[in-house]
PDB file of C-alpha atoms in Angstrom:
ATOM      1  CA  MET T   5      92.446-261.010  51.427  1.00 36.00           C
ATOM      2  CA  ASN T   6      89.467-260.221  49.351  1.00 33.00           C
ATOM      3  CA  ALA T   7      89.284-257.891  46.321  1.00 33.00           C
ATOM      4  CA  SER T   8      86.497-257.125  43.796  1.00 31.00           C
ATOM      5  CA  VAL T   9      85.622-259.815  41.271  1.00 31.00           C
ATOM      6  CA  ASP T  10      87.876-262.256  43.122  1.00 40.00           C
ATOM      7  CA  ASP T  11      85.899-262.134  46.404  1.00 39.00           C
ATOM      8  CA  ALA T  12      84.526-265.740  45.835  1.00 34.00           C
ATOM      9  CA  HIS T  13      88.217-267.002  45.675  1.00 42.00           C
ATOM     10  CA  PHE T  14      88.887-265.856  49.175  1.00 59.00           C
ATOM     11  CA  SER T  15      85.509-267.098  50.801  1.00 76.00           C
ATOM     12  CA  ALA T  16      85.969-269.790  53.489  1.00 78.00           C
ATOM     13  CA  ASP T  17      84.437-272.178  51.021  1.00 82.00           C
ATOM     14  CA  TRP T  18      87.052-271.476  48.208  1.00 85.00           C
ATOM     15  CA  LEU T  19      89.942-271.772  50.770  1.00 86.00           C
ATOM     16  CA  ALA T  20      88.741-275.068  51.922  1.00 86.00           C
ATOM     17  CA  ARG T  21      88.298-276.426  48.511  1.00 86.00           C
ATOM     18  CA  ARG T  22      91.834-275.319  47.411  1.00 91.00           C
ATOM     19  CA  GLU T  23      93.615-276.585  50.523  1.00 92.00           C
ATOM     20  CA  CYS T  24      94.156-280.103  49.264  1.00 91.00           C
ATOM     21  CA  LEU T  25      95.332-278.899  45.939  1.00 93.00           C
ATOM     22  CA  ASP T  26      97.647-276.400  47.525  1.00 95.00           C
ATOM     23  CA  ALA T  27      99.200-279.151  49.726  1.00 94.00           C
ATOM     24  CA  ARG T  28     100.008-281.445  46.969  1.00 95.00           C
ATOM     25  CA  SER T  29     101.329-278.770  44.863  1.00 96.00           C
ATOM     26  CA  ARG T  30     103.825-277.056  47.554  1.00 97.00           C
ATOM     27  CA  SER T  31     107.476-277.676  47.328  1.00 97.00           C
ATOM     28  CA  ARG T  32     108.670-280.103  49.862  1.00 96.00           C
ATOM     29  CA  CYS T  33     112.275-278.954  49.053  1.00 96.00           C
ATOM     30  CA  ILE T  34     111.371-275.421  50.125  1.00 97.00           C
ATOM     31  CA  THR T  35     109.538-276.636  53.268  1.00 97.00           C
ATOM     32  CA  GLY T  36     112.548-278.655  54.161  1.00 98.00           C
ATOM     33  CA  LEU T  37     115.065-275.901  53.698  1.00 98.00           C
ATOM     34  CA  ALA T  38     112.819-273.947  56.162  1.00 98.00           C
ATOM     35  CA  ALA T  39     112.812-276.759  58.520  1.00 98.00           C
ATOM     36  CA  ASP T  40     116.501-277.163  58.583  1.00 98.00           C
ATOM     37  CA  TRP T  41     117.125-273.330  59.087  1.00 97.00           C
ATOM     38  CA  LEU T  42     114.872-273.358  62.021  1.00 97.00           C
ATOM     39  CA  ALA T  43     116.308-276.497  63.498  1.00 97.00           C
ATOM     40  CA  ALA T  44     119.749-274.748  63.549  1.00 96.00           C
ATOM     41  CA  ARG T  45     118.281-271.779  65.607  1.00 94.00           C
ATOM     42  CA  PRO T  46     118.088-272.321  69.409  1.00 93.00           C
ATOM     43  CA  GLY T  47     114.883-271.712  71.424  1.00 95.00           C
ATOM     44  CA  VAL T  48     111.245-271.122  70.336  1.00 97.00           C
ATOM     45  CA  HIS T  49     110.673-270.722  66.739  1.00 98.00           C
ATOM     46  CA  ARG T  50     108.519-267.668  66.181  1.00 98.00           C
ATOM     47  CA  LEU T  51     106.433-267.487  63.015  1.00 98.00           C
ATOM     48  CA  VAL T  52     104.243-264.744  61.606  1.00 98.00           C
ATOM     49  CA  ASP T  53     101.709-265.743  58.881  1.00 98.00           C
ATOM     50  CA  LEU T  54     100.580-262.721  56.776  1.00 97.00           C
ATOM     51  CA  GLY T  55      97.239-262.975  55.065  1.00 95.00           C
ATOM     52  CA  ALA T  56      96.755-266.188  57.256  1.00 95.00           C
ATOM     53  CA  GLY T  57      93.102-266.564  56.273  1.00 93.00           C
ATOM     54  CA  SER T  58      91.631-269.752  57.876  1.00 92.00           C
ATOM     55  CA  GLY T  59      94.929-271.204  58.755  1.00 94.00           C
ATOM     56  CA  SER T  60      95.984-273.479  55.903  1.00 94.00           C
ATOM     57  CA  ASN T  61      99.513-272.334  55.977  1.00 96.00           C
ATOM     58  CA  LEU T  62      99.622-273.360  59.796  1.00 96.00           C
ATOM     59  CA  ARG T  63      98.038-276.737  59.022  1.00 96.00           C
ATOM     60  CA  PHE T  64     100.634-277.464  56.240  1.00 96.00           C
ATOM     61  CA  LEU T  65     103.754-276.146  57.911  1.00 97.00           C
ATOM     62  CA  ALA T  66     103.335-276.844  61.635  1.00 97.00           C
ATOM     63  CA  PRO T  67     103.788-280.627  61.360  1.00 97.00           C
ATOM     64  CA  ARG T  68     106.645-280.400  59.068  1.00 97.00           C
ATOM     65  CA  LEU T  69     108.759-277.841  61.033  1.00 97.00           C
ATOM     66  CA  PRO T  70     110.684-278.448  64.269  1.00 97.00           C
ATOM     67  CA  GLY T  71     109.319-277.148  67.669  1.00 94.00           C
ATOM     68  CA  PRO T  72     108.764-275.562  69.806  1.00 97.00           C
ATOM     69  CA  GLN T  73     106.698-273.228  67.594  1.00 97.00           C
ATOM     70  CA  ARG T  74     104.925-269.894  68.353  1.00 97.00           C
ATOM     71  CA  TRP T  75     102.597-268.654  65.491  1.00 97.00           C
ATOM     72  CA  ARG T  76     100.854-265.333  65.087  1.00 97.00           C
ATOM     73  CA  LEU T  77      98.100-265.376  62.401  1.00 97.00           C
ATOM     74  CA  VAL T  78      97.481-262.096  60.700  1.00 97.00           C
ATOM     75  CA  ASP T  79      94.504-261.196  58.529  1.00 95.00           C
ATOM     76  CA  HIS T  80      91.949-258.515  58.217  1.00 93.00           C
ATOM     77  CA  ASP T  81      88.962-261.006  57.831  1.00 93.00           C
ATOM     78  CA  GLY T  82      87.601-261.839  61.383  1.00 92.00           C
ATOM     79  CA  GLU T  83      85.432-264.697  59.978  1.00 92.00           C
ATOM     80  CA  LEU T  84      88.380-266.476  58.506  1.00 92.00           C
ATOM     81  CA  LEU T  85      90.603-266.041  61.637  1.00 93.00           C
ATOM     82  CA  ALA T  86      87.720-267.436  63.757  1.00 91.00           C
ATOM     83  CA  ARG T  87      87.996-270.617  61.614  1.00 90.00           C
ATOM     84  CA  ALA T  88      91.797-270.651  62.145  1.00 90.00           C
ATOM     85  CA  ARG T  89      91.208-270.394  65.917  1.00 87.00           C
ATOM     86  CA  ARG T  90      89.671-274.027  65.788  1.00 84.00           C
ATOM     87  CA  THR T  91      92.902-275.469  64.351  1.00 80.00           C
ATOM     88  CA  ARG T  92      94.827-277.514  67.060  1.00 83.00           C
ATOM     89  CA  GLN T  93      98.115-278.223  65.515  1.00 90.00           C
ATOM     90  CA  LEU T  94     101.338-280.280  66.525  1.00 94.00           C
ATOM     91  CA  ASP T  95     104.628-279.580  65.403  1.00 93.00           C
ATOM     92  CA  ALA T  96     107.167-282.263  63.985  1.00 95.00           C
ATOM     93  CA  HIS T  97     107.956-283.550  67.447  1.00 93.00           C
ATOM     94  CA  GLY T  98     104.211-283.983  68.354  1.00 94.00           C
ATOM     95  CA  GLU T  99     104.035-280.926  70.593  1.00 95.00           C
ATOM     96  CA  ARG T 100     101.384-278.428  70.591  1.00 95.00           C
ATOM     97  CA  VAL T 101     101.886-275.336  68.579  1.00 96.00           C
ATOM     98  CA  ALA T 102     101.225-271.882  70.390  1.00 96.00           C
ATOM     99  CA  VAL T 103      98.868-269.801  68.247  1.00 96.00           C
ATOM    100  CA  SER T 104      97.738-266.245  68.564  1.00 95.00           C
ATOM    101  CA  LEU T 105      95.553-264.347  66.222  1.00 96.00           C
ATOM    102  CA  GLU T 106      95.622-260.694  65.057  1.00 96.00           C
ATOM    103  CA  ARG T 107      93.039-258.914  63.069  1.00 96.00           C
ATOM    104  CA  ARG T 108      94.501-256.095  61.035  1.00 95.00           C
ATOM    105  CA  ASN T 109      95.235-254.871  57.660  1.00 94.00           C
ATOM    106  CA  LEU T 110      98.476-255.865  56.167  1.00 95.00           C
ATOM    107  CA  ALA T 111      99.545-252.330  55.388  1.00 94.00           C
ATOM    108  CA  PRO T 112     101.570-250.586  56.437  1.00 94.00           C
ATOM    109  CA  VAL T 113     104.380-253.081  56.719  1.00 95.00           C
ATOM    110  CA  ASP T 114     105.434-251.775  60.156  1.00 95.00           C
ATOM    111  CA  ASP T 115     107.070-252.876  63.506  1.00 96.00           C
ATOM    112  CA  ALA T 116     103.783-254.284  64.760  1.00 95.00           C
ATOM    113  CA  LEU T 117     103.370-256.533  61.736  1.00 96.00           C
ATOM    114  CA  LEU T 118     106.897-257.943  61.647  1.00 97.00           C
ATOM    115  CA  ASP T 119     108.416-257.831  65.102  1.00 94.00           C
ATOM    116  CA  ASP T 120     108.619-261.011  67.421  1.00 94.00           C
ATOM    117  CA  ALA T 121     109.374-263.351  64.522  1.00 97.00           C
ATOM    118  CA  ASP T 122     112.153-265.465  63.218  1.00 97.00           C
ATOM    119  CA  LEU T 123     110.370-266.597  59.968  1.00 98.00           C
ATOM    120  CA  VAL T 124     107.762-264.569  57.980  1.00 98.00           C
ATOM    121  CA  VAL T 125     105.548-267.021  55.925  1.00 98.00           C
ATOM    122  CA  ALA T 126     102.774-266.120  53.540  1.00 98.00           C
ATOM    123  CA  SER T 127     100.791-268.334  51.017  1.00 96.00           C
ATOM    124  CA  ALA T 128      98.789-267.186  47.977  1.00 95.00           C
ATOM    125  CA  LEU T 129      99.427-263.582  48.943  1.00 95.00           C
ATOM    126  CA  CYS T 130     102.454-261.713  47.167  1.00 96.00           C
ATOM    127  CA  ASP T 131     100.741-261.808  43.703  1.00 96.00           C
ATOM    128  CA  LEU T 132      98.033-259.562  45.328  1.00 95.00           C
ATOM    129  CA  VAL T 133     100.477-256.853  46.790  1.00 96.00           C
ATOM    130  CA  SER T 134     102.080-253.799  45.138  1.00 96.00           C
ATOM    131  CA  ARG T 135     105.725-253.479  44.343  1.00 97.00           C
ATOM    132  CA  SER T 136     106.118-250.923  47.098  1.00 97.00           C
ATOM    133  CA  TRP T 137     104.548-253.257  49.807  1.00 97.00           C
ATOM    134  CA  ALA T 138     106.745-256.184  48.659  1.00 97.00           C
ATOM    135  CA  GLU T 139     109.839-253.847  48.976  1.00 97.00           C
ATOM    136  CA  GLY T 140     108.688-252.829  52.407  1.00 97.00           C
ATOM    137  CA  LEU T 141     108.313-256.386  53.363  1.00 97.00           C
ATOM    138  CA  VAL T 142     111.831-257.269  52.135  1.00 98.00           C
ATOM    139  CA  ASP T 143     113.418-254.227  53.726  1.00 97.00           C
ATOM    140  CA  GLY T 144     111.574-254.809  57.013  1.00 97.00           C
ATOM    141  CA  CYS T 145     112.690-258.439  57.142  1.00 97.00           C
ATOM    142  CA  ALA T 146     116.247-257.697  56.247  1.00 97.00           C
ATOM    143  CA  ALA T 147     116.399-255.000  58.948  1.00 96.00           C
ATOM    144  CA  ARG T 148     115.500-257.871  61.395  1.00 96.00           C
ATOM    145  CA  GLY T 149     117.413-260.704  59.888  1.00 96.00           C
ATOM    146  CA  GLN T 150     114.407-262.640  59.355  1.00 97.00           C
ATOM    147  CA  GLY T 151     113.837-265.591  56.983  1.00 98.00           C
ATOM    148  CA  LEU T 152     110.912-265.582  54.476  1.00 98.00           C
ATOM    149  CA  LEU T 153     108.911-268.608  53.234  1.00 98.00           C
ATOM    150  CA  ILE T 154     106.702-267.316  50.411  1.00 98.00           C
ATOM    151  CA  THR T 155     104.523-269.955  48.808  1.00 98.00           C
ATOM    152  CA  LEU T 156     101.989-270.474  46.054  1.00 97.00           C
ATOM    153  CA  THR T 157     102.644-267.129  44.430  1.00 97.00           C
ATOM    154  CA  VAL T 158     101.009-266.935  41.069  1.00 96.00           C
ATOM    155  CA  ASP T 159     103.413-266.527  38.139  1.00 96.00           C
ATOM    156  CA  GLY T 160     100.553-265.296  35.724  1.00 94.00           C
ATOM    157  CA  ASP T 161     100.598-268.517  33.577  1.00 96.00           C
ATOM    158  CA  TRP T 162      97.768-271.081  33.214  1.00 97.00           C
ATOM    159  CA  ALA T 163      96.470-273.493  30.464  1.00 97.00           C
ATOM    160  CA  PHE T 164      94.222-276.208  29.841  1.00 98.00           C
ATOM    161  CA  LEU T 165      95.629-279.707  29.325  1.00 97.00           C
ATOM    162  CA  ASP T 166      94.684-282.388  26.890  1.00 95.00           C
ATOM    163  CA  ALA T 167      94.479-286.278  27.430  1.00 91.00           C
ATOM    164  CA  SER T 168      98.340-286.477  27.194  1.00 91.00           C
ATOM    165  CA  GLY T 169      99.040-283.576  29.427  1.00 91.00           C
ATOM    166  CA  GLU T 170      99.939-281.178  26.851  1.00 93.00           C
ATOM    167  CA  ARG T 171      98.863-277.583  26.669  1.00 95.00           C
ATOM    168  CA  VAL T 172      95.752-276.574  24.845  1.00 94.00           C
ATOM    169  CA  ASP T 173      96.013-273.016  23.796  1.00 94.00           C
ATOM    170  CA  SER T 174      93.467-271.771  21.509  1.00 96.00           C
ATOM    171  CA  ASP T 175      93.384-268.112  20.290  1.00 97.00           C
ATOM    172  CA  GLU T 176      90.593-267.377  22.776  1.00 98.00           C
ATOM    173  CA  ASP T 177      92.417-269.033  25.620  1.00 98.00           C
ATOM    174  CA  ILE T 178      95.373-266.804  24.841  1.00 98.00           C
ATOM    175  CA  ALA T 179      93.123-263.703  24.690  1.00 98.00           C
ATOM    176  CA  VAL T 180      91.347-264.541  28.040  1.00 98.00           C
ATOM    177  CA  ARG T 181      94.748-265.159  29.650  1.00 98.00           C
ATOM    178  CA  ALA T 182      95.968-261.758  28.647  1.00 97.00           C
ATOM    179  CA  LEU T 183      92.950-260.045  29.957  1.00 98.00           C
ATOM    180  CA  VAL T 184      93.204-262.140  33.390  1.00 97.00           C
ATOM    181  CA  GLN T 185      96.874-261.186  33.777  1.00 97.00           C
ATOM    182  CA  ALA T 186      95.896-257.462  33.198  1.00 97.00           C
ATOM    183  CA  HIS T 187      93.161-257.866  35.869  1.00 96.00           C
ATOM    184  CA  GLN T 188      95.624-259.388  38.381  1.00 96.00           C
ATOM    185  CA  ARG T 189      97.713-256.233  38.233  1.00 96.00           C
ATOM    186  CA  ARG T 190      94.571-254.081  39.472  1.00 95.00           C
ATOM    187  CA  ASP T 191      94.749-252.705  43.010  1.00 94.00           C
ATOM    188  CA  LYS T 192      93.523-255.461  45.475  1.00 90.00           C
ATOM    189  CA  GLY T 193      93.815-253.377  48.536  1.00 89.00           C
ATOM    190  CA  LEU T 194      97.567-252.856  48.730  1.00 92.00           C
ATOM    191  CA  GLY T 195      98.296-250.731  45.792  1.00 93.00           C
ATOM    192  CA  PRO T 196      98.678-251.920  41.905  1.00 95.00           C
ATOM    193  CA  ALA T 197      99.067-255.663  42.373  1.00 96.00           C
ATOM    194  CA  LEU T 198     102.281-257.374  41.052  1.00 97.00           C
ATOM    195  CA  GLY T 199     100.230-260.183  39.586  1.00 96.00           C
ATOM    196  CA  GLY T 200     102.541-262.712  37.752  1.00 95.00           C
ATOM    197  CA  GLN T 201     105.594-260.361  38.281  1.00 96.00           C
ATOM    198  CA  ALA T 202     105.534-261.187  41.978  1.00 97.00           C
ATOM    199  CA  PRO T 203     107.967-264.024  42.038  1.00 97.00           C
ATOM    200  CA  ALA T 204     110.551-262.271  40.158  1.00 97.00           C
ATOM    201  CA  VAL T 205     110.211-259.027  41.887  1.00 97.00           C
ATOM    202  CA  LEU T 206     110.495-260.595  45.329  1.00 97.00           C
ATOM    203  CA  ALA T 207     113.493-262.677  44.428  1.00 97.00           C
ATOM    204  CA  GLU T 208     115.251-259.750  42.861  1.00 97.00           C
ATOM    205  CA  ARG T 209     114.581-257.430  45.952  1.00 97.00           C
ATOM    206  CA  LEU T 210     115.650-260.277  48.265  1.00 98.00           C
ATOM    207  CA  GLU T 211     119.028-260.739  46.400  1.00 97.00           C
ATOM    208  CA  ALA T 212     119.747-256.978  46.459  1.00 97.00           C
ATOM    209  CA  ALA T 213     119.275-257.060  50.124  1.00 97.00           C
ATOM    210  CA  GLY T 214     121.773-259.645  50.634  1.00 97.00           C
ATOM    211  CA  TYR T 215     119.511-262.878  51.024  1.00 97.00           C
ATOM    212  CA  ARG T 216     120.106-266.257  49.819  1.00 97.00           C
ATOM    213  CA  VAL T 217     117.086-267.131  47.735  1.00 98.00           C
ATOM    214  CA  THR T 218     115.775-270.487  46.589  1.00 97.00           C
ATOM    215  CA  SER T 219     112.891-270.410  44.229  1.00 97.00           C
ATOM    216  CA  VAL T 220     111.074-273.416  42.932  1.00 97.00           C
ATOM    217  CA  TYR T 221     108.065-273.955  40.473  1.00 97.00           C
ATOM    218  CA  SER T 222     105.011-275.329  42.285  1.00 97.00           C
ATOM    219  CA  PRO T 223     102.214-275.430  39.770  1.00 97.00           C
ATOM    220  CA  TRP T 224      98.673-276.487  40.482  1.00 96.00           C
ATOM    221  CA  PHE T 225      97.923-279.628  38.223  1.00 95.00           C
ATOM    222  CA  VAL T 226      94.407-280.730  37.865  1.00 93.00           C
ATOM    223  CA  PRO T 227      94.162-283.927  35.698  1.00 93.00           C
ATOM    224  CA  ARG T 228      91.217-284.229  33.422  1.00 93.00           C
ATOM    225  CA  GLY T 229      88.268-286.200  34.936  1.00 91.00           C
ATOM    226  CA  GLU T 230      89.653-285.817  38.428  1.00 91.00           C
ATOM    227  CA  ARG T 231      86.377-285.359  40.313  1.00 90.00           C
ATOM    228  CA  ALA T 232      87.868-284.380  43.543  1.00 89.00           C
ATOM    229  CA  THR T 233      89.206-281.194  42.046  1.00 91.00           C
ATOM    230  CA  LEU T 234      86.425-280.506  39.501  1.00 92.00           C
ATOM    231  CA  ALA T 235      84.768-277.905  41.673  1.00 91.00           C
ATOM    232  CA  VAL T 236      88.114-276.076  42.042  1.00 93.00           C
ATOM    233  CA  ALA T 237      88.593-276.184  38.314  1.00 94.00           C
ATOM    234  CA  GLU T 238      85.292-274.952  37.510  1.00 94.00           C
ATOM    235  CA  ALA T 239      85.652-272.127  40.037  1.00 93.00           C
ATOM    236  CA  LEU T 240      89.031-271.220  38.640  1.00 94.00           C
ATOM    237  CA  VAL T 241      87.407-270.871  34.940  1.00 96.00           C
ATOM    238  CA  ALA T 242      84.483-268.961  36.452  1.00 95.00           C
ATOM    239  CA  GLY T 243      86.966-266.604  38.130  1.00 94.00           C
ATOM    240  CA  TRP T 244      88.895-266.130  34.829  1.00 97.00           C
ATOM    241  CA  TYR T 245      85.783-265.487  33.005  1.00 98.00           C
ATOM    242  CA  ALA T 246      84.599-262.765  35.523  1.00 97.00           C
ATOM    243  CA  ALA T 247      88.052-261.123  35.606  1.00 96.00           C
ATOM    244  CA  ALA T 248      88.238-260.948  31.865  1.00 98.00           C
ATOM    245  CA  LEU T 249      84.761-259.598  31.571  1.00 98.00           C
ATOM    246  CA  GLU T 250      85.391-256.963  34.181  1.00 97.00           C
ATOM    247  CA  GLN T 251      88.528-256.020  32.298  1.00 97.00           C
ATOM    248  CA  SER T 252      86.931-255.768  28.873  1.00 97.00           C
ATOM    249  CA  PRO T 253      83.011-255.641  29.194  1.00 97.00           C
ATOM    250  CA  PRO T 254      82.573-255.057  25.325  1.00 97.00           C
ATOM    251  CA  GLU T 255      83.894-258.572  24.569  1.00 97.00           C
ATOM    252  CA  GLY T 256      81.312-260.241  26.903  1.00 97.00           C
ATOM    253  CA  ILE T 257      79.498-262.395  24.182  1.00 98.00           C
ATOM    254  CA  TRP T 258      82.673-264.369  23.061  1.00 98.00           C
ATOM    255  CA  LEU T 259      83.920-264.539  26.652  1.00 98.00           C
ATOM    256  CA  ALA T 260      80.573-266.019  27.810  1.00 98.00           C
ATOM    257  CA  ARG T 261      80.817-268.653  24.903  1.00 98.00           C
ATOM    258  CA  TRP T 262      84.337-269.534  25.910  1.00 98.00           C
ATOM    259  CA  HIS T 263      83.510-269.869  29.588  1.00 98.00           C
ATOM    260  CA  ALA T 264      80.581-272.225  28.822  1.00 98.00           C
ATOM    261  CA  GLY T 265      82.681-274.204  26.441  1.00 97.00           C
ATOM    262  CA  ARG T 266      85.578-274.744  28.664  1.00 97.00           C
ATOM    263  CA  ARG T 267      83.570-275.395  31.641  1.00 97.00           C
ATOM    264  CA  ALA T 268      81.540-278.221  29.776  1.00 97.00           C
ATOM    265  CA  GLN T 269      84.973-279.646  28.605  1.00 96.00           C
ATOM    266  CA  LEU T 270      86.135-279.756  32.203  1.00 96.00           C
ATOM    267  CA  ALA T 271      82.851-281.326  33.449  1.00 95.00           C
ATOM    268  CA  ALA T 272      83.094-284.006  30.732  1.00 96.00           C
ATOM    269  CA  GLY T 273      86.624-284.902  31.611  1.00 95.00           C
ATOM    270  CA  GLU T 274      87.912-283.872  28.232  1.00 96.00           C
ATOM    271  CA  LEU T 275      90.368-281.318  29.545  1.00 97.00           C
ATOM    272  CA  GLY T 276      92.572-280.733  32.724  1.00 96.00           C
ATOM    273  CA  LEU T 277      94.510-277.554  33.636  1.00 96.00           C
ATOM    274  CA  THR T 278      97.273-276.143  35.342  1.00 96.00           C
ATOM    275  CA  VAL T 279      98.092-273.029  37.085  1.00 97.00           C
ATOM    276  CA  GLY T 280     101.681-271.605  37.603  1.00 97.00           C
ATOM    277  CA  HIS T 281     102.969-270.831  41.068  1.00 97.00           C
ATOM    278  CA  ARG T 282     106.366-270.461  42.576  1.00 97.00           C
ATOM    279  CA  ASP T 283     107.586-271.193  46.286  1.00 98.00           C
ATOM    280  CA  LEU T 284     110.437-269.183  47.688  1.00 98.00           C
ATOM    281  CA  PHE T 285     112.557-269.541  50.768  1.00 98.00           C
ATOM    282  CA  ALA T 286     115.139-266.804  51.543  1.00 98.00           C
ATOM    283  CA  THR T 287     117.658-266.407  54.527  1.00 97.00           C
ATOM    284  CA  PRO T 288     119.835-263.614  55.325  1.00 95.00           C
ATOM    285  CA  GLY T 289     123.218-264.227  53.614  1.00 83.00           C
ATOM    286  CA  THR T 290     124.750-263.949  50.164  1.00 58.00           C
ATOM    287  CA  GLY T 291     123.788-265.682  46.841  1.00 50.00           C
ATOM    288  CA  ALA T 292     120.781-267.205  45.054  1.00 48.00           C
ATOM    289  CA  THR T 293     119.700-270.590  43.665  1.00 50.00           C
ATOM    290  CA  ALA T 294     116.791-271.459  41.350  1.00 49.00           C
TER     291      ALA T 294
END
């Protein structure tokens, strides 16, 4: 999905850069729960991936889930889906995964979006959607008895890290974070976005619908001086700067100074950073764990 100042964050280049960081951050516990749940179900395991982009969710999950698998990748971006088409993935048993592509918007949450799936999956999506869209997703899945695997949902928190891995929160960092959090709640194409509220809203709605929910903290962690992820870190800071500037243009002078200073510290290996996410797995039933 693409949205205003965040467009660069959803380009093919950005998605490719973040894929390795996503993979090392995702909860193996959550993935294992999904694998066990599917293994207990007979027949072909049908998955629909919402906001599939270039197929990173498929590449991570397919080899960790039992087969046979049949995936439907849904995204509004035809160029990203074309990249996903090149993915030839095997399941945990070494068998080829069947994949179909569907170019469409994620709204409305209707029969065509959710039907013919046992497990609904999405990665780095649900902080961009509205409360009504999230409620529609949960209600639609509950009506069909589907499981949900929702990963890498932003929780709104981020921070720079010093040499010992401790948070560095200057007054300017705190002010920028507040502006970014406000920007995250803007309409990203599916109504006013949940932003950092998304993990809690999803869990509460799922529990109310009778789901058993497991939610696990899955932050990005970029150590200072790690050259392999420097480009991702710099892009993040640039994105935070752009979002804060769009949220409050009159504060542009000090925001530009903040951006230049933090970017230089990242490049010099003086600071790392962390970005809060949560992974969630939910199955029809009763109760919740965290």
